[in-house]
Short mmCIF file of N, CA and C in Angstrom, two decimals:
data_model
loop_
_atom_site.label_atom_id
_atom_site.label_comp_id
_atom_site.label_asym_id
_atom_site.label_seq_id
_atom_site.Cartn_x
_atom_site.Cartn_y
_atom_site.Cartn_z
N MET A 22 -6.66 -15.45 -0.94
CA MET A 22 -6.04 -14.14 -0.54
C MET A 22 -6.65 -13.47 0.18
N GLU A 23 -6.01 -12.75 0.99
CA GLU A 23 -6.81 -11.96 2.11
C GLU A 23 -6.98 -10.55 1.25
N PRO A 24 -8.09 -9.93 1.95
CA PRO A 24 -8.86 -8.79 1.33
C PRO A 24 -7.57 -7.56 1.05
N GLY A 25 -6.97 -7.29 2.28
CA GLY A 25 -5.95 -6.37 2.39
C GLY A 25 -4.61 -6.52 1.33
N ARG A 26 -4.44 -7.51 1.18
CA ARG A 26 -3.24 -7.93 0.18
C ARG A 26 -3.76 -7.65 -1.25
N PHE A 27 -4.94 -8.17 -1.45
CA PHE A 27 -5.70 -7.98 -2.87
C PHE A 27 -5.89 -6.49 -3.03
N VAL A 28 -6.24 -5.73 -2.35
CA VAL A 28 -6.34 -4.28 -2.44
C VAL A 28 -4.87 -3.69 -2.62
N SER A 29 -3.93 -4.08 -1.92
CA SER A 29 -2.64 -3.19 -2.20
C SER A 29 -2.12 -3.73 -3.76
N TYR A 30 -2.49 -4.82 -4.30
CA TYR A 30 -1.92 -5.13 -5.59
C TYR A 30 -2.91 -4.38 -6.57
N VAL A 31 -4.15 -4.39 -6.46
CA VAL A 31 -5.04 -3.32 -7.05
C VAL A 31 -4.47 -1.96 -7.28
N PHE A 32 -3.93 -1.58 -6.16
CA PHE A 32 -3.48 -0.02 -6.08
C PHE A 32 -2.18 0.01 -6.94
N VAL A 33 -1.19 -0.87 -6.55
CA VAL A 33 -0.03 -0.88 -7.52
C VAL A 33 -0.42 -1.25 -8.90
N TYR A 34 -1.13 -1.93 -9.32
CA TYR A 34 -1.66 -1.89 -10.57
C TYR A 34 -2.20 -0.99 -11.45
N LEU A 35 -2.97 -0.08 -10.46
CA LEU A 35 -3.49 0.80 -10.94
C LEU A 35 -2.61 2.16 -11.15
N GLY A 36 -1.46 2.09 -10.06
CA GLY A 36 -0.34 3.13 -10.54
C GLY A 36 0.47 2.87 -11.33
N ILE A 37 0.57 1.70 -11.58
CA ILE A 37 1.57 1.75 -12.86
C ILE A 37 0.88 1.78 -13.90
N LEU A 38 -0.24 1.40 -14.17
CA LEU A 38 -1.31 1.82 -15.25
C LEU A 38 -1.23 3.07 -15.81
N TRP A 39 -1.46 3.87 -14.83
CA TRP A 39 -1.34 5.21 -14.82
C TRP A 39 -0.24 5.93 -15.03
N LEU A 40 0.94 5.42 -14.71
CA LEU A 40 2.21 5.64 -14.86
C LEU A 40 2.62 5.45 -16.53
N VAL A 41 2.36 4.17 -16.99
CA VAL A 41 2.45 4.08 -18.34
C VAL A 41 1.87 4.70 -19.27
N GLU A 42 0.45 4.82 -19.01
CA GLU A 42 -0.50 5.48 -19.85
C GLU A 42 -0.09 7.08 -19.94
N TYR A 43 0.25 7.83 -18.79
CA TYR A 43 0.49 9.18 -18.85
C TYR A 43 2.03 9.47 -18.95
N ALA A 44 2.91 8.62 -18.67
CA ALA A 44 4.17 9.02 -18.95
C ALA A 44 4.85 8.43 -20.23
N VAL A 45 3.77 7.39 -20.86
CA VAL A 45 4.56 6.97 -22.13
C VAL A 45 3.44 7.29 -23.50
N PHE A 46 2.35 6.76 -23.14
CA PHE A 46 1.60 7.24 -24.45
C PHE A 46 1.04 8.49 -24.60
N TYR A 47 0.70 9.44 -23.52
CA TYR A 47 0.34 10.72 -23.60
C TYR A 47 1.52 11.51 -24.07
N PRO A 48 2.63 11.44 -23.96
CA PRO A 48 3.78 11.99 -24.63
C PRO A 48 3.83 11.80 -25.88
N LEU A 49 3.70 10.56 -26.35
CA LEU A 49 3.67 10.39 -27.55
C LEU A 49 2.42 11.11 -28.50
N GLN A 50 1.40 11.25 -27.92
CA GLN A 50 0.18 11.94 -28.82
C GLN A 50 0.16 13.41 -28.62
N PHE A 51 0.81 14.12 -27.37
CA PHE A 51 0.65 15.32 -27.24
C PHE A 51 1.99 15.92 -27.14
N GLY A 52 3.06 15.20 -27.01
CA GLY A 52 4.38 15.78 -26.77
C GLY A 52 4.74 16.23 -25.27
N PHE A 53 4.09 15.99 -24.54
CA PHE A 53 4.27 16.29 -22.85
C PHE A 53 3.64 15.31 -21.92
N PRO A 54 4.31 15.00 -20.82
CA PRO A 54 3.40 14.36 -19.81
C PRO A 54 2.45 15.23 -19.10
N ASP A 55 1.39 14.54 -18.69
CA ASP A 55 0.13 15.35 -17.98
C ASP A 55 0.50 15.14 -16.59
N VAL A 56 0.90 15.92 -15.90
CA VAL A 56 1.86 15.87 -14.47
C VAL A 56 0.67 15.55 -13.39
N MET A 57 -0.72 16.03 -13.53
CA MET A 57 -1.66 15.65 -12.47
C MET A 57 -1.81 13.90 -12.50
N TYR A 58 -1.77 13.49 -13.67
CA TYR A 58 -1.79 11.82 -13.95
C TYR A 58 -0.77 11.46 -13.19
N LEU A 59 0.30 11.94 -13.87
CA LEU A 59 1.64 11.24 -13.47
C LEU A 59 1.76 11.24 -12.16
N GLY A 60 1.39 12.36 -11.41
CA GLY A 60 1.58 12.20 -9.81
C GLY A 60 0.27 11.52 -9.17
N GLY A 61 -0.68 11.03 -9.92
CA GLY A 61 -1.56 10.14 -9.48
C GLY A 61 -1.28 8.63 -9.73
N GLY A 62 -0.14 8.64 -10.28
CA GLY A 62 0.38 7.08 -10.69
C GLY A 62 1.31 6.96 -9.51
N ILE A 63 1.95 8.06 -9.10
CA ILE A 63 3.04 7.70 -8.44
C ILE A 63 2.47 7.39 -7.14
N PHE A 64 1.29 8.31 -6.72
CA PHE A 64 0.58 8.00 -5.44
C PHE A 64 -0.13 6.81 -5.08
N PHE A 65 -0.85 6.39 -6.21
CA PHE A 65 -1.33 4.94 -5.84
C PHE A 65 -0.18 3.72 -5.92
N THR A 66 0.77 3.88 -6.79
CA THR A 66 1.76 2.79 -6.43
C THR A 66 2.43 3.14 -4.92
N TRP A 67 2.77 3.97 -4.58
CA TRP A 67 3.19 4.18 -3.22
C TRP A 67 2.02 3.73 -2.23
N PHE A 68 1.12 3.92 -2.52
CA PHE A 68 0.06 3.78 -1.36
C PHE A 68 -0.38 2.35 -1.43
N GLY A 69 -0.42 1.78 -2.60
CA GLY A 69 -0.38 0.48 -2.57
C GLY A 69 0.80 -0.41 -1.95
N LEU A 70 2.10 -0.08 -2.38
CA LEU A 70 3.13 -0.49 -1.75
C LEU A 70 3.15 -0.28 -0.17
N TYR A 71 2.75 0.58 0.30
CA TYR A 71 2.54 1.10 1.77
C TYR A 71 1.75 0.17 2.55
N ARG A 72 0.58 -0.02 1.98
CA ARG A 72 -0.36 -0.86 2.48
C ARG A 72 0.18 -2.28 2.57
N ARG A 73 0.79 -2.54 1.63
CA ARG A 73 1.21 -3.86 1.44
C ARG A 73 2.68 -4.01 2.59
N LEU A 74 3.37 -3.34 2.52
CA LEU A 74 4.38 -3.49 3.33
C LEU A 74 4.73 -2.95 4.75
N LYS A 75 3.70 -2.29 5.15
CA LYS A 75 3.34 -1.43 6.35
C LYS A 75 3.05 -2.67 7.50
N PRO A 76 3.75 -2.73 8.79
CA PRO A 76 3.43 -3.73 9.69
C PRO A 76 1.99 -3.17 10.22
N GLU A 77 1.19 -4.47 10.77
CA GLU A 77 -0.05 -4.18 11.26
C GLU A 77 0.08 -3.73 12.75
N THR A 78 -0.26 -2.45 13.11
CA THR A 78 -0.06 -1.91 14.62
C THR A 78 -1.04 -2.31 15.34
N HIS A 79 -2.29 -2.39 14.79
CA HIS A 79 -3.13 -2.61 15.93
C HIS A 79 -4.44 -3.69 14.92
N GLU A 80 -5.21 -4.38 15.88
CA GLU A 80 -6.32 -5.36 15.49
C GLU A 80 -7.50 -4.98 15.32
N LYS A 81 -8.03 -5.09 14.10
CA LYS A 81 -9.21 -4.60 13.74
C LYS A 81 -9.97 -5.96 13.77
N HIS A 82 -11.40 -5.47 13.97
CA HIS A 82 -12.43 -6.72 13.54
C HIS A 82 -12.34 -7.20 12.34
N PRO A 83 -12.29 -8.26 11.97
CA PRO A 83 -12.47 -9.05 10.60
C PRO A 83 -13.25 -8.55 9.66
N LYS A 84 -14.39 -8.25 10.32
CA LYS A 84 -15.58 -7.94 9.12
C LYS A 84 -15.22 -6.42 8.72
N GLU A 85 -14.93 -5.60 9.57
CA GLU A 85 -14.66 -4.08 9.42
C GLU A 85 -13.66 -4.23 8.34
N HIS A 86 -12.63 -4.82 8.75
CA HIS A 86 -11.36 -5.10 7.62
C HIS A 86 -11.67 -5.24 6.31
N GLY A 87 -12.51 -6.48 6.29
CA GLY A 87 -12.90 -6.90 5.13
C GLY A 87 -13.60 -5.78 4.16
N ILE A 88 -14.66 -5.27 4.65
CA ILE A 88 -15.60 -4.28 4.03
C ILE A 88 -14.50 -3.10 3.71
N GLU A 89 -13.77 -2.61 4.59
CA GLU A 89 -13.00 -1.51 4.02
C GLU A 89 -11.93 -1.92 2.90
N SER A 90 -11.60 -3.38 2.98
CA SER A 90 -10.85 -3.71 1.85
C SER A 90 -11.55 -3.93 0.49
N TYR A 91 -12.76 -4.41 0.60
CA TYR A 91 -13.43 -4.71 -0.49
C TYR A 91 -13.86 -3.32 -1.01
N GLY A 92 -14.32 -2.21 -0.14
CA GLY A 92 -14.50 -0.84 -0.74
C GLY A 92 -13.54 -0.52 -1.42
N PHE A 93 -12.44 -0.51 -1.11
CA PHE A 93 -10.96 0.31 -1.76
C PHE A 93 -10.95 -0.49 -2.91
N ALA A 94 -11.05 -1.81 -2.82
CA ALA A 94 -10.79 -2.57 -4.58
C ALA A 94 -12.05 -2.19 -5.36
N LEU A 95 -13.21 -2.15 -4.76
CA LEU A 95 -14.31 -1.72 -5.87
C LEU A 95 -14.00 -0.45 -6.42
N ILE A 96 -13.75 0.48 -5.80
CA ILE A 96 -13.25 1.83 -6.28
C ILE A 96 -12.05 1.73 -6.86
N ALA A 97 -11.00 1.02 -6.86
CA ALA A 97 -9.85 0.98 -7.45
C ALA A 97 -10.30 -0.13 -9.11
N LEU A 98 -10.88 -0.92 -8.76
CA LEU A 98 -11.41 -1.43 -10.17
C LEU A 98 -12.23 -0.61 -10.78
N VAL A 99 -13.16 0.04 -10.59
CA VAL A 99 -14.27 1.05 -11.19
C VAL A 99 -13.12 1.74 -11.99
N LEU A 100 -12.00 2.60 -11.31
CA LEU A 100 -11.06 3.58 -11.83
C LEU A 100 -10.37 2.84 -13.06
N THR A 101 -10.01 1.27 -12.67
CA THR A 101 -9.28 0.87 -13.94
C THR A 101 -10.07 0.59 -15.14
N VAL A 102 -11.41 0.25 -15.04
CA VAL A 102 -12.23 0.03 -16.10
C VAL A 102 -12.25 1.38 -16.73
N ILE A 103 -12.45 2.28 -16.24
CA ILE A 103 -12.63 3.79 -16.75
C ILE A 103 -11.43 4.13 -17.64
N PHE A 104 -10.05 4.11 -17.01
CA PHE A 104 -8.99 4.03 -17.87
C PHE A 104 -8.89 3.19 -18.77
N LEU A 105 -9.10 2.05 -18.63
CA LEU A 105 -9.07 1.03 -19.85
C LEU A 105 -10.34 1.59 -21.13
N LEU A 106 -11.21 2.08 -20.70
CA LEU A 106 -12.02 2.44 -21.58
C LEU A 106 -11.54 3.58 -22.50
N GLN A 107 -10.66 4.54 -21.62
CA GLN A 107 -10.06 5.60 -22.47
C GLN A 107 -9.18 5.21 -23.31
N LEU A 108 -8.57 3.83 -23.45
CA LEU A 108 -7.37 3.61 -24.21
C LEU A 108 -8.18 3.20 -25.70
N LEU A 109 -9.60 3.13 -25.58
CA LEU A 109 -10.43 2.31 -26.73
C LEU A 109 -10.28 3.45 -27.87
#
């Protein structure tokens, strides 16, 4: 799997995790959704889908593309671990 596709899936996964956590579990605990995290979930889901579905309009050097993509993936995975730890 190419790095760009992996990053898109990570962003979509992170966005859906945020949406489920703060649109379902947060209201059950506190009675109202947290709008900031709900917006974050929507943004990450949209950004992941946009990265996945947008046409490539310019050619990048493969090494640059890989570094950029793996950097985004690392950030998204760290954020995912933080949110999973919050569920404990």
